[in-house]
Amino acid sequence: MISAVAAIEPSQRELAYALFDSISRKLSYASRTKYLDQLIGPILFRWVACEVSLVSLLEVQEMFGFNSAKPKNFIEHICSWLLLFLILRGDAADLNWISKVLLQPLSAVIKGYFVPIFGLSIAARCGTGPEKDLAETVLYESVLQFGEISELERDDLIRKHMLCGSYGLQQKGDEHLARRSSSRRRRSAPGRGAGGDHPPVCSWARTCLHRRISVLQ
């Protein structure tokens, strides 16, 4: 990865920036930043998979168009992708490091980025890639553990942020999760029927899911 080389070897940084500038111009992007923003998911996935230090990622944040004096802004920008990749690996140390940079408890960070974490997890769970089983662990265990979220709280977050109204469930992963959640709610609240007050859990549009999950494979 050119970006990793630039982070680890300061002497190669200007060359890497110039290379990305050249590529972005040839591909008719308005700037290097616009070009790299389209690649941020795959870059972060490989960064985490190769166990490159997140601290070194801050060394090249200017490459992505961010001021090095304000690392919090850069971390906030990449958290929608980065958090899930770290959760998939069970990387508690780096997750705690992110919470320190953001000046928030880890549980608050997880809850704040619950929608992208859940959406990418569902996409991975419904896919055929090697992350399929890990994604199920994220949905039922990891996100609850790191976010200090109960199963009922998780289900409420899903209903609050990812509603579909009368369209119902459209994907197997959502249906499976909704069925388990509904079962738990009936056990905790006797007498509530299938037509209770809560609308069904929503699934993301299939094209959006395919676009975002492609970086995981």
mmCIF file of C-alpha atoms in Angstrom:
data_model
loop_
_atom_site.group_PDB
_atom_site.id
_atom_site.type_symbol
_atom_site.label_atom_id
_atom_site.label_comp_id
_atom_site.label_asym_id
_atom_site.label_seq_id
_atom_site.Cartn_x
_atom_site.Cartn_y
_atom_site.Cartn_z
ATOM 1 C CA MET A 1 0.000 0.000 0.000
ATOM 2 C CA ILE A 2 1.400 3.329 -1.073
ATOM 3 C CA SER A 3 -0.383 5.109 1.772
ATOM 4 C CA ALA A 4 1.172 2.768 4.357
ATOM 5 C CA VAL A 5 4.648 3.324 2.902
ATOM 6 C CA ALA A 6 4.077 7.074 3.111
ATOM 7 C CA ALA A 7 3.036 6.734 6.754
ATOM 8 C CA ILE A 8 5.946 4.538 7.804
ATOM 9 C CA GLU A 9 8.678 6.149 5.675
ATOM 10 C CA PRO A 10 8.586 9.973 5.864
ATOM 11 C CA SER A 11 11.220 10.185 3.126
ATOM 12 C CA GLN A 12 8.737 8.619 0.680
ATOM 13 C CA ARG A 13 5.825 10.839 1.653
ATOM 14 C CA GLU A 14 6.208 13.578 -0.944
ATOM 15 C CA LEU A 15 6.637 10.986 -3.682
ATOM 16 C CA ALA A 16 3.448 9.200 -2.595
ATOM 17 C CA TYR A 17 1.503 12.467 -2.522
ATOM 18 C CA ALA A 18 2.750 13.366 -6.000
ATOM 19 C CA LEU A 19 1.760 9.927 -7.283
ATOM 20 C CA PHE A 20 -1.769 10.237 -5.943
ATOM 21 C CA ASP A 21 -1.992 13.767 -7.380
ATOM 22 C CA SER A 22 -1.023 12.433 -10.790
ATOM 23 C CA ILE A 23 -3.475 9.514 -10.665
ATOM 24 C CA SER A 24 -6.359 11.723 -9.540
ATOM 25 C CA ARG A 25 -5.734 14.137 -12.439
ATOM 26 C CA LYS A 26 -5.599 11.325 -14.984
ATOM 27 C CA LEU A 27 -8.878 9.963 -13.645
ATOM 28 C CA SER A 28 -10.437 13.439 -13.823
ATOM 29 C CA TYR A 29 -10.964 13.882 -10.099
ATOM 30 C CA ALA A 30 -11.126 17.461 -8.850
ATOM 31 C CA SER A 31 -8.376 16.768 -6.334
ATOM 32 C CA ARG A 32 -6.341 14.048 -4.637
ATOM 33 C CA THR A 33 -8.698 14.292 -1.683
ATOM 34 C CA LYS A 34 -11.747 13.514 -3.834
ATOM 35 C CA TYR A 35 -9.966 10.525 -5.336
ATOM 36 C CA LEU A 36 -8.790 9.072 -2.020
ATOM 37 C CA ASP A 37 -12.199 9.606 -0.458
ATOM 38 C CA GLN A 38 -13.521 6.994 -2.906
ATOM 39 C CA LEU A 39 -10.846 4.558 -1.734
ATOM 40 C CA ILE A 40 -10.980 5.188 1.998
ATOM 41 C CA GLY A 41 -12.895 1.953 2.721
ATOM 42 C CA PRO A 42 -10.471 -0.418 0.953
ATOM 43 C CA ILE A 43 -7.468 1.491 2.325
ATOM 44 C CA LEU A 44 -8.675 1.204 5.920
ATOM 45 C CA PHE A 45 -9.664 -2.444 5.510
ATOM 46 C CA ARG A 46 -6.162 -3.362 4.363
ATOM 47 C CA TRP A 47 -4.588 -1.070 6.942
ATOM 48 C CA VAL A 48 -6.317 -2.967 9.731
ATOM 49 C CA ALA A 49 -5.836 -6.394 8.119
ATOM 50 C CA CYS A 50 -2.084 -5.774 7.821
ATOM 51 C CA GLU A 51 -1.966 -4.508 11.408
ATOM 52 C CA VAL A 52 -0.383 -1.195 10.469
ATOM 53 C CA SER A 53 -0.439 1.224 13.425
ATOM 54 C CA LEU A 54 -3.351 3.642 13.555
ATOM 55 C CA VAL A 55 -0.997 6.211 15.032
ATOM 56 C CA SER A 56 0.971 6.089 11.779
ATOM 57 C CA LEU A 57 -2.296 6.687 9.901
ATOM 58 C CA LEU A 58 -2.399 10.118 11.500
ATOM 59 C CA GLU A 59 1.005 10.823 9.958
ATOM 60 C CA VAL A 60 -0.589 10.908 6.508
ATOM 61 C CA GLN A 61 -3.926 12.527 7.289
ATOM 62 C CA GLU A 62 -2.850 15.534 5.229
ATOM 63 C CA MET A 63 -2.820 13.204 2.236
ATOM 64 C CA PHE A 64 -6.594 12.852 2.758
ATOM 65 C CA GLY A 65 -7.063 16.617 3.090
ATOM 66 C CA PHE A 66 -7.084 16.982 6.868
ATOM 67 C CA ASN A 67 -5.097 19.307 9.113
ATOM 68 C CA SER A 68 -2.516 17.368 11.132
ATOM 69 C CA ALA A 69 -3.153 19.660 14.109
ATOM 70 C CA LYS A 70 -6.717 18.342 14.396
ATOM 71 C CA PRO A 71 -6.590 14.520 14.395
ATOM 72 C CA LYS A 72 -10.067 14.319 15.909
ATOM 73 C CA ASN A 73 -11.633 15.595 12.667
ATOM 74 C CA PHE A 74 -9.850 12.963 10.608
ATOM 75 C CA ILE A 75 -10.777 10.109 12.929
ATOM 76 C CA GLU A 76 -14.414 11.217 12.911
ATOM 77 C CA HIS A 77 -14.325 11.181 9.103
ATOM 78 C CA ILE A 78 -13.065 7.590 8.847
ATOM 79 C CA CYS A 79 -14.906 6.028 11.790
ATOM 80 C CA SER A 80 -17.856 4.888 9.667
ATOM 81 C CA TRP A 81 -15.488 2.371 8.058
ATOM 82 C CA LEU A 82 -12.765 1.929 10.630
ATOM 83 C CA LEU A 83 -14.871 0.902 13.618
ATOM 84 C CA LEU A 84 -16.379 -2.174 11.976
ATOM 85 C CA PHE A 85 -12.993 -3.377 10.691
ATOM 86 C CA LEU A 86 -11.559 -3.129 14.209
ATOM 87 C CA ILE A 87 -14.601 -4.815 15.757
ATOM 88 C CA LEU A 88 -14.339 -7.674 13.249
ATOM 89 C CA ARG A 89 -10.787 -8.252 14.502
ATOM 90 C CA GLY A 90 -11.758 -7.805 18.144
ATOM 91 C CA ASP A 91 -9.103 -5.090 18.438
ATOM 92 C CA ALA A 92 -9.976 -3.566 21.806
ATOM 93 C CA ALA A 93 -6.684 -1.661 22.088
ATOM 94 C CA ASP A 94 -7.219 0.343 18.883
ATOM 95 C CA LEU A 95 -10.904 0.864 19.666
ATOM 96 C CA ASN A 96 -9.943 2.373 23.014
ATOM 97 C CA TRP A 97 -7.331 4.527 21.279
ATOM 98 C CA ILE A 98 -10.033 5.908 18.976
ATOM 99 C CA SER A 99 -12.247 6.739 21.942
ATOM 100 C CA LYS A 100 -9.387 8.700 23.499
ATOM 101 C CA VAL A 101 -8.801 10.664 20.294
ATOM 102 C CA LEU A 102 -12.518 11.451 20.064
ATOM 103 C CA LEU A 103 -12.654 12.319 23.780
ATOM 104 C CA GLN A 104 -15.626 10.010 24.293
ATOM 105 C CA PRO A 105 -16.184 6.702 26.078
ATOM 106 C CA LEU A 106 -15.956 3.779 23.675
ATOM 107 C CA SER A 107 -19.585 2.874 24.358
ATOM 108 C CA ALA A 108 -20.674 6.353 23.233
ATOM 109 C CA VAL A 109 -18.562 6.082 20.074
ATOM 110 C CA ILE A 110 -20.102 2.708 19.164
ATOM 111 C CA LYS A 111 -23.621 4.008 19.718
ATOM 112 C CA GLY A 112 -22.885 7.143 17.698
ATOM 113 C CA TYR A 113 -21.726 5.080 14.699
ATOM 114 C CA PHE A 114 -24.209 2.260 15.175
ATOM 115 C CA VAL A 115 -25.894 2.689 11.779
ATOM 116 C CA PRO A 116 -22.776 2.201 9.577
ATOM 117 C CA ILE A 117 -21.541 -0.596 11.859
ATOM 118 C CA PHE A 118 -24.868 -2.402 11.640
ATOM 119 C CA GLY A 119 -25.316 -1.773 7.921
ATOM 120 C CA LEU A 120 -21.897 -3.111 6.963
ATOM 121 C CA SER A 121 -22.303 -6.068 9.333
ATOM 122 C CA ILE A 122 -25.645 -7.034 7.787
ATOM 123 C CA ALA A 123 -24.137 -6.738 4.304
ATOM 124 C CA ALA A 124 -21.202 -8.959 5.272
ATOM 125 C CA ARG A 125 -23.511 -11.460 6.984
ATOM 126 C CA CYS A 126 -25.663 -11.747 3.854
ATOM 127 C CA GLY A 127 -22.633 -12.072 1.598
ATOM 128 C CA THR A 128 -20.367 -14.978 0.798
ATOM 129 C CA GLY A 129 -17.017 -13.550 1.890
ATOM 130 C CA PRO A 130 -14.773 -14.838 4.688
ATOM 131 C CA GLU A 131 -16.171 -12.169 7.047
ATOM 132 C CA LYS A 132 -19.647 -13.788 6.992
ATOM 133 C CA ASP A 133 -19.364 -15.597 10.331
ATOM 134 C CA LEU A 134 -17.410 -12.792 11.979
ATOM 135 C CA ALA A 135 -20.149 -10.350 10.987
ATOM 136 C CA GLU A 136 -22.748 -12.463 12.784
ATOM 137 C CA THR A 137 -20.578 -12.359 15.893
ATOM 138 C CA VAL A 138 -20.475 -8.563 15.582
ATOM 139 C CA LEU A 139 -24.271 -8.359 15.348
ATOM 140 C CA TYR A 140 -25.002 -10.622 18.294
ATOM 141 C CA GLU A 141 -21.991 -10.203 20.585
ATOM 142 C CA SER A 142 -19.186 -7.761 19.760
ATOM 143 C CA VAL A 143 -21.219 -4.613 19.218
ATOM 144 C CA LEU A 144 -23.085 -5.317 22.467
ATOM 145 C CA GLN A 145 -19.854 -5.839 24.364
ATOM 146 C CA PHE A 146 -17.881 -2.851 23.062
ATOM 147 C CA GLY A 147 -20.898 -0.541 23.034
ATOM 148 C CA GLU A 148 -22.191 -1.708 26.411
ATOM 149 C CA ILE A 149 -25.548 -2.201 24.727
ATOM 150 C CA SER A 150 -28.224 -4.670 25.745
ATOM 151 C CA GLU A 151 -30.030 -6.721 23.124
ATOM 152 C CA LEU A 152 -33.171 -4.644 23.637
ATOM 153 C CA GLU A 153 -31.200 -1.405 23.267
ATOM 154 C CA ARG A 154 -29.695 -2.732 20.043
ATOM 155 C CA ASP A 155 -33.140 -3.536 18.675
ATOM 156 C CA ASP A 156 -34.404 -0.064 19.611
ATOM 157 C CA LEU A 157 -31.431 1.542 17.833
ATOM 158 C CA ILE A 158 -32.265 -0.466 14.719
ATOM 159 C CA ARG A 159 -35.893 0.645 14.795
ATOM 160 C CA LYS A 160 -34.970 4.254 15.526
ATOM 161 C CA HIS A 161 -32.414 4.686 12.748
ATOM 162 C CA MET A 162 -33.283 2.099 10.102
ATOM 163 C CA LEU A 163 -37.074 2.060 9.717
ATOM 164 C CA CYS A 164 -38.821 0.933 6.545
ATOM 165 C CA GLY A 165 -42.431 1.744 7.390
ATOM 166 C CA SER A 166 -44.801 -0.505 5.484
ATOM 167 C CA TYR A 167 -42.143 -1.944 3.172
ATOM 168 C CA GLY A 168 -41.167 -4.643 5.670
ATOM 169 C CA LEU A 169 -38.055 -6.729 5.610
ATOM 170 C CA GLN A 170 -36.226 -7.262 2.342
ATOM 171 C CA GLN A 171 -33.166 -9.276 3.260
ATOM 172 C CA LYS A 172 -32.534 -12.548 5.040
ATOM 173 C CA GLY A 173 -30.133 -11.016 7.548
ATOM 174 C CA ASP A 174 -32.644 -8.384 8.663
ATOM 175 C CA GLU A 175 -35.409 -10.971 8.867
ATOM 176 C CA HIS A 176 -33.297 -13.284 11.000
ATOM 177 C CA LEU A 177 -32.304 -10.498 13.393
ATOM 178 C CA ALA A 178 -35.847 -9.154 13.596
ATOM 179 C CA ARG A 179 -37.233 -12.610 14.373
ATOM 180 C CA ARG A 180 -34.788 -13.102 17.231
ATOM 181 C CA SER A 181 -35.409 -9.600 18.557
ATOM 182 C CA SER A 182 -39.181 -9.984 18.336
ATOM 183 C CA SER A 183 -39.003 -13.271 20.214
ATOM 184 C CA ARG A 184 -37.030 -11.658 23.030
ATOM 185 C CA ARG A 185 -39.498 -8.765 23.244
ATOM 186 C CA ARG A 186 -42.473 -11.113 23.499
ATOM 187 C CA ARG A 187 -40.781 -12.977 26.322
ATOM 188 C CA SER A 188 -40.007 -9.740 28.165
ATOM 189 C CA ALA A 189 -43.466 -8.220 27.545
ATOM 190 C CA PRO A 190 -46.228 -10.898 27.788
ATOM 191 C CA GLY A 191 -49.330 -10.219 25.803
ATOM 192 C CA ARG A 192 -47.711 -8.158 23.058
ATOM 193 C CA GLY A 193 -48.711 -9.662 19.727
ATOM 194 C CA ALA A 194 -47.014 -9.634 16.368
ATOM 195 C CA GLY A 195 -48.878 -6.442 15.514
ATOM 196 C CA GLY A 196 -47.367 -4.466 18.377
ATOM 197 C CA ASP A 197 -46.388 -0.827 18.461
ATOM 198 C CA HIS A 198 -42.984 -1.265 16.826
ATOM 199 C CA PRO A 199 -42.621 -1.157 13.028
ATOM 200 C CA PRO A 200 -40.389 -3.746 11.362
ATOM 201 C CA VAL A 201 -36.626 -3.404 11.188
ATOM 202 C CA CYS A 202 -35.461 -1.835 7.951
ATOM 203 C CA SER A 203 -32.922 -3.156 5.457
ATOM 204 C CA TRP A 204 -30.701 -0.898 3.382
ATOM 205 C CA ALA A 205 -31.185 -0.628 -0.349
ATOM 206 C CA ARG A 206 -29.542 -3.577 -2.061
ATOM 207 C CA THR A 207 -27.441 -1.423 -4.386
ATOM 208 C CA CYS A 208 -26.063 0.606 -1.477
ATOM 209 C CA LEU A 209 -25.171 -2.547 0.430
ATOM 210 C CA HIS A 210 -23.398 -4.059 -2.553
ATOM 211 C CA ARG A 211 -21.385 -0.883 -3.076
ATOM 212 C CA ARG A 212 -20.194 -0.686 0.535
ATOM 213 C CA ILE A 213 -19.573 -4.379 1.107
ATOM 214 C CA SER A 214 -17.429 -4.685 -2.026
ATOM 215 C CA VAL A 215 -14.455 -3.325 -0.087
ATOM 216 C CA LEU A 216 -14.654 -6.228 2.357
ATOM 217 C CA GLN A 217 -13.992 -8.840 -0.304
#
